[in-house]
Coordinates of C-alpha atoms in Angstrom, one line a residue:
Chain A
X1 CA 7.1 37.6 6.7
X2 CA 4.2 36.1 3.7
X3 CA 0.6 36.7 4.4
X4 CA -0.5 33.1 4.4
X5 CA -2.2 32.8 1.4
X6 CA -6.0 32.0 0.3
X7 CA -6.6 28.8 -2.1
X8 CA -9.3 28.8 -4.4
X9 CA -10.7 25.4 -3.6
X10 CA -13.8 24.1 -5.8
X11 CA -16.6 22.1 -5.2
X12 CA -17.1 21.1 -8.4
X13 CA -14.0 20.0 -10.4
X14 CA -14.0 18.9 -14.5
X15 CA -10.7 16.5 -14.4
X16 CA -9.2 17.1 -18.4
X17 CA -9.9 13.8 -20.5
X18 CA -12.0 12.0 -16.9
X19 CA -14.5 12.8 -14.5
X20 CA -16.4 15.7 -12.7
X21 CA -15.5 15.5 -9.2
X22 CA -18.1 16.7 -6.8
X23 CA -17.2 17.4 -3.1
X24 CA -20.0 16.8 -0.6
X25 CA -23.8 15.0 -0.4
X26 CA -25.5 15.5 -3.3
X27 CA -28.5 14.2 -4.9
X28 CA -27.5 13.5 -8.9
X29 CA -30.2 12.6 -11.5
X30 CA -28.8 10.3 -14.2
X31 CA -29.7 10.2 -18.0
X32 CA -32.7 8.1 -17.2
X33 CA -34.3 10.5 -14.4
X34 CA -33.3 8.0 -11.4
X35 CA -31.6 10.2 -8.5
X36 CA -28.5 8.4 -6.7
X37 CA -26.8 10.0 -3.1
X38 CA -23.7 10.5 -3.4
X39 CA -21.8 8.0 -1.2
X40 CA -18.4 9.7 -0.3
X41 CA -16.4 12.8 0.5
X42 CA -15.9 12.9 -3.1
X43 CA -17.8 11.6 -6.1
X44 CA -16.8 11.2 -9.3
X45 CA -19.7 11.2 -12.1
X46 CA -19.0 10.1 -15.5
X47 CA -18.4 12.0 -18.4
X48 CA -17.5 9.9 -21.3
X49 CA -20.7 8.0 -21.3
X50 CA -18.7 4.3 -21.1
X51 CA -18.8 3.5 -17.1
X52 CA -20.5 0.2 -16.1
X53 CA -21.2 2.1 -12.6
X54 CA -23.2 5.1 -14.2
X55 CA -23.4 7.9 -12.9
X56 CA -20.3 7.2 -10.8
X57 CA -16.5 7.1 -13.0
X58 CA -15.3 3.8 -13.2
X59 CA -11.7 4.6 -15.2
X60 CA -13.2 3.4 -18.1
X61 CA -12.4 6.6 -19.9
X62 CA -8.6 5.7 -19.6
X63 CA -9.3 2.9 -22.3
X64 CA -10.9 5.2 -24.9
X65 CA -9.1 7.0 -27.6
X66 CA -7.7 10.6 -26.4
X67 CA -10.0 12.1 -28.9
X68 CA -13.5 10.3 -27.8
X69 CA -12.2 11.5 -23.8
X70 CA -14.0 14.1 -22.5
Chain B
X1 CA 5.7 -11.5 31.7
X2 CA 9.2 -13.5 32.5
X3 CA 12.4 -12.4 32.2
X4 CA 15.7 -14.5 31.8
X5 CA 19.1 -13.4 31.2
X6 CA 22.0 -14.6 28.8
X7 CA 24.3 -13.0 26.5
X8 CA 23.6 -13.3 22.8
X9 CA 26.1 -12.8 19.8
X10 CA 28.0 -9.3 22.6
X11 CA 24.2 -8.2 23.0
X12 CA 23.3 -8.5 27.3
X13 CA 19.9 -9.7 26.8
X14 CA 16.9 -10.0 28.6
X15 CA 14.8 -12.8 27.2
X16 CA 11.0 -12.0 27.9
X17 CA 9.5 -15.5 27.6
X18 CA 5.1 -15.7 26.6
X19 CA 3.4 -13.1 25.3
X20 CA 2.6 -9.9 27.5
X21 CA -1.0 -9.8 28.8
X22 CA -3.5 -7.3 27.9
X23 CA -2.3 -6.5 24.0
X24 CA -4.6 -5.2 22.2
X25 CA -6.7 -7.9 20.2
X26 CA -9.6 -5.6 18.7
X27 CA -8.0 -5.7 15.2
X28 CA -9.7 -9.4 14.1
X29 CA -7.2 -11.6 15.6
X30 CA -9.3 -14.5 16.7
X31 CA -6.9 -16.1 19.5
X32 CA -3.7 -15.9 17.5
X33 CA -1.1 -13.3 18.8
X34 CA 0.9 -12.0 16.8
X35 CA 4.4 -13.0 16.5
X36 CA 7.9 -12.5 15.0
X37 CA 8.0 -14.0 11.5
X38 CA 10.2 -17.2 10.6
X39 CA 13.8 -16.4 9.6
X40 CA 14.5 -16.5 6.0
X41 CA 18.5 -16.5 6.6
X42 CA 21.2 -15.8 9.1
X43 CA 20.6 -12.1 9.3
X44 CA 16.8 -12.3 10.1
X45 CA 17.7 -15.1 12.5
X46 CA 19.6 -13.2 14.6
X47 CA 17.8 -9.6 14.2
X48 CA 14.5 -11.4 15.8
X49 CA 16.1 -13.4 18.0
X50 CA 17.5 -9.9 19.7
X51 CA 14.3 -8.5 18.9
X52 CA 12.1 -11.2 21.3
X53 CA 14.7 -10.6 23.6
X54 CA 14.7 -6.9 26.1
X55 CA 17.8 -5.3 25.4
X56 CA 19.3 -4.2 28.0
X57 CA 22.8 -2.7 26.6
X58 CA 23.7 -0.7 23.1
X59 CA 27.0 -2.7 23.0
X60 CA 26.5 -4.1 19.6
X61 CA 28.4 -6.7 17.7
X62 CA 27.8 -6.5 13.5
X63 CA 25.5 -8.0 12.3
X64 CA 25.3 -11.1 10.3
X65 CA 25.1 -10.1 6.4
X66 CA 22.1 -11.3 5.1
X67 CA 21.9 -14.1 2.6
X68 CA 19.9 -12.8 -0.5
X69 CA 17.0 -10.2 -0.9
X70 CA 14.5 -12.7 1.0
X71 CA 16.4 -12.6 4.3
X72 CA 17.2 -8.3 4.0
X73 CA 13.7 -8.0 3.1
X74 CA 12.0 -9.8 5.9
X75 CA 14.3 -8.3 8.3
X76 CA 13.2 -5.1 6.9
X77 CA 9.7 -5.5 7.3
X78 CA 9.5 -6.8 10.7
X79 CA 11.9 -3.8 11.6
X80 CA 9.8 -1.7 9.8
X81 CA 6.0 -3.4 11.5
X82 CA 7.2 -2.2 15.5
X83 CA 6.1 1.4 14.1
X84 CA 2.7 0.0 13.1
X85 CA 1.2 -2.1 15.0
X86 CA 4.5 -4.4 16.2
X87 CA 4.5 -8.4 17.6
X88 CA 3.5 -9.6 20.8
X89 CA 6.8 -11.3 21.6
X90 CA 8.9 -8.0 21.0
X91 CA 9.1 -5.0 23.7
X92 CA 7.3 -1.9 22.7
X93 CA 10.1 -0.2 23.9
X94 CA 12.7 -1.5 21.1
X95 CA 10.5 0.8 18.4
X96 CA 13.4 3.2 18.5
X97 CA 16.3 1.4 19.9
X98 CA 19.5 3.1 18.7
X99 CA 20.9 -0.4 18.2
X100 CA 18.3 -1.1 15.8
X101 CA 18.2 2.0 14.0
X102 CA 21.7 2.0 12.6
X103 CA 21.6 -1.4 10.7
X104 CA 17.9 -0.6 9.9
X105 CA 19.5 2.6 7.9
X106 CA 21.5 0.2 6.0
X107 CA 19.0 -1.8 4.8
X108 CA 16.6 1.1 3.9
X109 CA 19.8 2.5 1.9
X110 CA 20.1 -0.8 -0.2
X111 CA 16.9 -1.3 -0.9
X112 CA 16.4 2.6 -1.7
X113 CA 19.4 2.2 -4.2
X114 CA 18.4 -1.0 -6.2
X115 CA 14.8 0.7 -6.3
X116 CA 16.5 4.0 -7.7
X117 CA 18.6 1.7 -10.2
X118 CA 15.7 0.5 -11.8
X119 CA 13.7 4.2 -12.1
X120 CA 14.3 4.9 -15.9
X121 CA 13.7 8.6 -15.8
X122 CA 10.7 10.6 -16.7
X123 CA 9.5 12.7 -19.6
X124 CA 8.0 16.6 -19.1
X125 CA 5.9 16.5 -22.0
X126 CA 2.4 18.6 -20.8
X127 CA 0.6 19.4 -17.9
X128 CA 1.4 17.2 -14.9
X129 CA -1.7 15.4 -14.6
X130 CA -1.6 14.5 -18.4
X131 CA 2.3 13.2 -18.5
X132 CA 1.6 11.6 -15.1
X133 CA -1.6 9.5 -16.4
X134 CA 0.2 8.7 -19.4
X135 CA 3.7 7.4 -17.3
X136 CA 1.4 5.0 -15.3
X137 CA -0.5 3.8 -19.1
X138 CA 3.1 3.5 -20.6
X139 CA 4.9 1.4 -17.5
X140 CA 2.0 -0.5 -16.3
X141 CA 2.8 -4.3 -16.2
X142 CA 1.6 -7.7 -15.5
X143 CA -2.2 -8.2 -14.5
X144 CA -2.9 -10.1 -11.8
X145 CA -6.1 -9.0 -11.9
X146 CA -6.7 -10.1 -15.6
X147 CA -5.6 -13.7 -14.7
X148 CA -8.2 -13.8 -11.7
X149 CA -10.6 -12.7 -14.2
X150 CA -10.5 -15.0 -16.7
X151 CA -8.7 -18.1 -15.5
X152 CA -7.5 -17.8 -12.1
X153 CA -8.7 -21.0 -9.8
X154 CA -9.8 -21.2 -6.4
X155 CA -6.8 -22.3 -4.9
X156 CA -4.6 -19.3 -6.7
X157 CA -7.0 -16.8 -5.7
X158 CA -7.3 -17.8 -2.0
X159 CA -3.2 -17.7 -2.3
X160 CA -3.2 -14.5 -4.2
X161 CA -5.7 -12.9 -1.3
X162 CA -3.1 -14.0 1.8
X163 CA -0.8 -12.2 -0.3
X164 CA -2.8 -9.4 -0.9
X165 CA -3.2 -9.1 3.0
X166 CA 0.2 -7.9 4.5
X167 CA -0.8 -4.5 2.4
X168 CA -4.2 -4.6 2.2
X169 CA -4.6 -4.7 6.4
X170 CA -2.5 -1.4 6.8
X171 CA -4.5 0.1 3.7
X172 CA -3.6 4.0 3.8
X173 CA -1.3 3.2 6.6
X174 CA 2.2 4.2 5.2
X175 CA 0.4 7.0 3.6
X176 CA -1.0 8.5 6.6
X177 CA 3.3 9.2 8.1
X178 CA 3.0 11.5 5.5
X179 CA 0.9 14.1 6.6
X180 CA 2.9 16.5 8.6
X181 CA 5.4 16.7 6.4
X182 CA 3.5 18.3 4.0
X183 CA 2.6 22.0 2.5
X184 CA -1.1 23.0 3.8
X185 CA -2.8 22.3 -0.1
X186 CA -1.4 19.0 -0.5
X187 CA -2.3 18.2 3.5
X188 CA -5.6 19.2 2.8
X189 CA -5.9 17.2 -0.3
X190 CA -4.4 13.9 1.1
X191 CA -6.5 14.2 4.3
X192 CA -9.2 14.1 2.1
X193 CA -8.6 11.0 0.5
X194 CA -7.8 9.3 4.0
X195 CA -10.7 9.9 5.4
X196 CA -12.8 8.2 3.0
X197 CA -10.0 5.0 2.9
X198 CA -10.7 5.6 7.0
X199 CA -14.1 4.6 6.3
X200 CA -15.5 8.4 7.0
X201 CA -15.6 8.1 10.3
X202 CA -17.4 4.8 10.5
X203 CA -15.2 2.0 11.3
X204 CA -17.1 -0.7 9.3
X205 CA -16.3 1.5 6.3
X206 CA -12.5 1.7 7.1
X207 CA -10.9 -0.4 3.7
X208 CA -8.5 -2.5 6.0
X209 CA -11.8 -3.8 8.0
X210 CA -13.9 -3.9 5.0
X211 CA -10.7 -6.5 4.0
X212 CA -10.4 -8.3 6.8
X213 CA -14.2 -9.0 7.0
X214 CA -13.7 -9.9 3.2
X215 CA -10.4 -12.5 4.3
X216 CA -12.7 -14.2 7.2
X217 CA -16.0 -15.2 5.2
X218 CA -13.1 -16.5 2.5
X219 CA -12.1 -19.0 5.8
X220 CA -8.8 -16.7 5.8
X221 CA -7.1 -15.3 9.1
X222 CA -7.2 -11.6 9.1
X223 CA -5.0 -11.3 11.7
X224 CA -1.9 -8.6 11.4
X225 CA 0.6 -10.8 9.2
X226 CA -0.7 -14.1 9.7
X227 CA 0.7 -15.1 6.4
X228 CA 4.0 -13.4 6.1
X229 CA 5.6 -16.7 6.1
X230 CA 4.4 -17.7 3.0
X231 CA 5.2 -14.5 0.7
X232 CA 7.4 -13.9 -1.8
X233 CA 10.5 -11.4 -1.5
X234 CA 8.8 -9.1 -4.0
X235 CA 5.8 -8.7 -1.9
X236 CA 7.8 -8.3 1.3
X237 CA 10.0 -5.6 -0.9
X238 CA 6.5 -4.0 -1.8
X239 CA 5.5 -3.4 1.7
X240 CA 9.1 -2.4 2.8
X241 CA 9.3 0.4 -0.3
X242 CA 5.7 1.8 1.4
X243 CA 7.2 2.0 4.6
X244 CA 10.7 3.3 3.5
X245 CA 8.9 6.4 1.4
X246 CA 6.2 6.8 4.2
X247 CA 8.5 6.7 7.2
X248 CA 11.2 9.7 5.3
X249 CA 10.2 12.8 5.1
X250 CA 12.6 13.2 2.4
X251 CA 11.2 10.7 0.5
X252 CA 7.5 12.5 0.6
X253 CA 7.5 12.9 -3.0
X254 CA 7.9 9.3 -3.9
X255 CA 5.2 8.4 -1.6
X256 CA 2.9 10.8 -2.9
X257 CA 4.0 9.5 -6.3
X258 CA 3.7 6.0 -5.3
X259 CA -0.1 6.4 -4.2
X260 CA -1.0 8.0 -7.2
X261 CA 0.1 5.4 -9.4
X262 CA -1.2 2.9 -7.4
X263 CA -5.0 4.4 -7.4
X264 CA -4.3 5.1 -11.1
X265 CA -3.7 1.4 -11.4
X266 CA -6.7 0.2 -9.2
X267 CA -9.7 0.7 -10.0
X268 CA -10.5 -1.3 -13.8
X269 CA -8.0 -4.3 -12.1
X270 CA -10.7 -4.1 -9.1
X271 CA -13.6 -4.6 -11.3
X272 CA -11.8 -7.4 -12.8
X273 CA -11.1 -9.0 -9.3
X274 CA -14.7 -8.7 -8.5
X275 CA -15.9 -10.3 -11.4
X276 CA -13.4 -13.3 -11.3
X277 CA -13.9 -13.9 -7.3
X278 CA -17.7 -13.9 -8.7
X279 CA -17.1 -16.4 -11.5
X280 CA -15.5 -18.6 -8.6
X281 CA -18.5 -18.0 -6.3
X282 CA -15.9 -16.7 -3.5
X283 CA -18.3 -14.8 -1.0
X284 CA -19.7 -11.5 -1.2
X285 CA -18.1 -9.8 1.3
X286 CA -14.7 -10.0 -0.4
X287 CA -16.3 -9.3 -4.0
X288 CA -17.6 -6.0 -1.7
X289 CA -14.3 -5.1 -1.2
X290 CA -13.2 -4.9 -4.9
X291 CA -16.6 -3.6 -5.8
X292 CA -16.3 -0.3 -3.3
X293 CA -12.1 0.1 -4.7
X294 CA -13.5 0.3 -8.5
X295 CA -15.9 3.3 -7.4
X296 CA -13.5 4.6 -5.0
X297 CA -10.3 5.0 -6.7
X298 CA -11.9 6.4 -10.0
X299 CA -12.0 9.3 -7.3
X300 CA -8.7 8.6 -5.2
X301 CA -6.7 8.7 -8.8
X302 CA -8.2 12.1 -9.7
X303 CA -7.6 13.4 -6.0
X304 CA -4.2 11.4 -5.7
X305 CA -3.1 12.7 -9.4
X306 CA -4.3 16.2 -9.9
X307 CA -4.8 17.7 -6.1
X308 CA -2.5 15.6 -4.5
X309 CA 0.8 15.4 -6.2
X310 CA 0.0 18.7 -8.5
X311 CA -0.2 20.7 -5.4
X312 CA 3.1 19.1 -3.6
X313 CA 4.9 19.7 -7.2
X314 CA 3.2 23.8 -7.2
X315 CA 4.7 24.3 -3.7
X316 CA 8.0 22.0 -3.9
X317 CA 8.4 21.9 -8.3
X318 CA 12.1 20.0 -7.1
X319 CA 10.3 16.9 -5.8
X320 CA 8.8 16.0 -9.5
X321 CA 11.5 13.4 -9.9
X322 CA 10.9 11.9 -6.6
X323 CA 7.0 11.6 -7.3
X324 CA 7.8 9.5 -10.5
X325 CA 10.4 7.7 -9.1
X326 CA 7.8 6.7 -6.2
X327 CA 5.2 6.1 -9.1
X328 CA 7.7 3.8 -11.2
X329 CA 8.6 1.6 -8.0
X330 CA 4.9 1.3 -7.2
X331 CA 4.4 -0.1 -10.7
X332 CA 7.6 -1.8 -11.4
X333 CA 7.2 -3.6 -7.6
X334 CA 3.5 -4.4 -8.7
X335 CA 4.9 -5.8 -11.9
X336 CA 7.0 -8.2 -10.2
X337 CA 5.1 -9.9 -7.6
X338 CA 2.8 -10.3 -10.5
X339 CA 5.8 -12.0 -12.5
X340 CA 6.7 -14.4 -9.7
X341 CA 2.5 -15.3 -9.0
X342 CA 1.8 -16.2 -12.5
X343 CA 5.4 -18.1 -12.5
X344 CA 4.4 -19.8 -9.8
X345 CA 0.9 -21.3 -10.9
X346 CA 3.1 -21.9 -14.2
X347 CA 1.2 -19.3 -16.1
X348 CA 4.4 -17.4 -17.1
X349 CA 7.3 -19.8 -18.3
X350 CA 10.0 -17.9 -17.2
X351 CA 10.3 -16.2 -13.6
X352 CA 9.9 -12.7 -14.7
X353 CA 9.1 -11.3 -11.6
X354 CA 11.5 -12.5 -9.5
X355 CA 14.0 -9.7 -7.8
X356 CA 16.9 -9.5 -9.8

């Protein structure tokens, strides 16, 4: 018989080439010092910079080069 | 409710004549009940005709073949719609009628077979979330989305919505038959995503209300199916692969595959919806709708890609070819439903689209 096993499950995820993913309410502080609640379960903030919904990811990454993804 | 007897193609029959009282009307259906769709050949003909009627014996006589994809497909779906949310001139009861059941397995096995036909095969190149990104870049097809954008007009886009609305009023509904059939990570992870297409526990949040709000202030019925009469095969064959990889627990893979691919295709297309049903100064509560999907599925393909489907492929590594094969129909069915809209508002010359 297994031991059922523990998962390591983050809060905070960095998605290779795409967002951070941020599980739970948070309050997050864009480049420009205005704060904006997180809105769902899960967020996903920006990391390349590009998104037209900053802070939030808006897939916009996908478009860039692989090189200029974050 | 009342009943009449008769005998229909070796099946004893019960005919159940009006629409039971008390169904269930909460769902946006202003008046209308909802009924059994029109026929689209002899095999649909006679499946709803027994299907408006009580059966009363399991002594079944063949069915009819069905005449072209149009006629399997709609049979299909409306077989495949008494486990959601089913019609108001069929018995509740017939859900899992053993006479149904058999012929329903051979239509799920066609349409499971052409849809396999058409998978080309996958590549392992790098880590999962990397090669499964870069399948959906490399096999992602027509725009609709584009066309609505730029050039769509008023007329096309009202069409293209009543479309839109066989899926988009059981949003996460195929996806949710998935659940139990899954390993505890990849449970976790999908019940995550449903609860925010749920709405988070508030139902004016829930996508398929956020939709059907979004269909009335267009002028649109909401109801459950109102305009499956009016729908190409491919979009009826869209719906029915949802079902088919939803409703099998051997098929989990695919589903999982398919929803990845289709958040991984949703949320730049959304933007691109919003801002077209803006240009055409279509009303804000169905803009809302695309607006909330291009936030939304930037998360959903993250969670649907990497914690989703990476998890089921960790604990089941077999069911990798089942999660692309579930991506490539998502994309390839996308593709051609787009083929036969643009066809049909002569934007395309030839009917790409269509089913072959």
């Amino acid at each position: 018989m297994t031991e059922p096993k523990a998962f390591d499950h983050a809060d905070v995820v960095l998605c290779p080439g795409g967002p951070m993913l941020l599980r739970g309410d948070h309050l997050v502080e864009d480049a420009d010092g205005v704060t904006h609640r997180t809105e769902r379960p899960v967020s996903a903030i920006c990391r390349c910079r590009k998104s037209a919904s900053a802070p939030w990811c808006d897939g916009t990454h996908k478009l860039l080069p692989q090189k200029q993804r974050p | 409710m009342r009943r009449r007897s008769l005998t229909l193609a070796g099946w004893n029959v019960r005919l159940a004549v009006g629409v039971p009282p008390g169904h269930d009307l909460d769902f946006c259906s202003p008046g209308g009940a909802v009924l059994t769709p029109k026929p689209r050949g002899p095999l649909s003909e006679f499946v709803f005709a027994v299907l408006r009627a009580d059966l009363d014996s399991d002594r079944a006589t063949p069915w009819p073949a069905a005449e072209g994809h149009a006629d399997a497909a709609i049979t299909l779906w409306t077989l495949y719609e008494l486990h959601y949310r089913g019609f108001d001139d069929v018995d509740d009861g017939l859900e899992w009628h053993p006479a149904l059941l058999g012929p329903r397995h051979e239509l799920e096995g066609d349409l499971e077979r052409r849809l396999r036909d058409r998978f080309p095969g996958h590549q392992i190149l790098g880590g999962f979330g990397q090669d499964f990104f870069a399948f959906v870049a490399d096999h992602d097809g027509l725009s609709l989305a584009a066309h609505v954008q730029r050039d769509a007009d008023r007329d096309q886009v009202l069409e293209l919505l009543r479309v839109r609305s066989i899926y988009h009023l059981k949003e996460a509904d195929p996806t949710a038959w998935v659940v139990p059939r899954l390993p505890v990570a990849t449970k976790a992870a999908l019940v995550e995503l449903l609860y925010d297409e749920y709405g988070v526990g508030d139902p004016n949040r829930l996508h398929a209300h956020l939709w059907a709000q979004g269909m009335t202030a267009c002028g649109l019925r909401c109801d459950y199916g109102a305009y499956i009469d009016e729908v190409p095969a491919e979009v009826l064959e869209q719906n029915n692969a949802m079902s088919l990889f939803g409703l099998h627990r051997r098929l989990r893979g695919a589903a999982l595959g398919h929803l990845a691919a289709f958040e991984a295709t949703s949320s730049m297309p959304s933007r691109r919806m919003a801002q077209g049903l803006e240009r055409l100064g279509l009303p804000r509560e169905i803009v809302d709708y695309y607006t909330e999907h291009v936030a939304a599925d930037a998360v959903h393909e993250q969670l649907a890609v990497r914690t989703i489907c990476g998890s089921l492929l960790e604990a089941e590594p077999g069911l990798a070819d089942d999660v692309y094969f579930g991506a490539f129909t998502c994309l390839d069915l996308e593709n051609r439903v787009a083929g036969r809209m643009l066809a049909r508002w002569g934007v395309l010359d030839s009917d790409e689209g269509a089913v072959a």
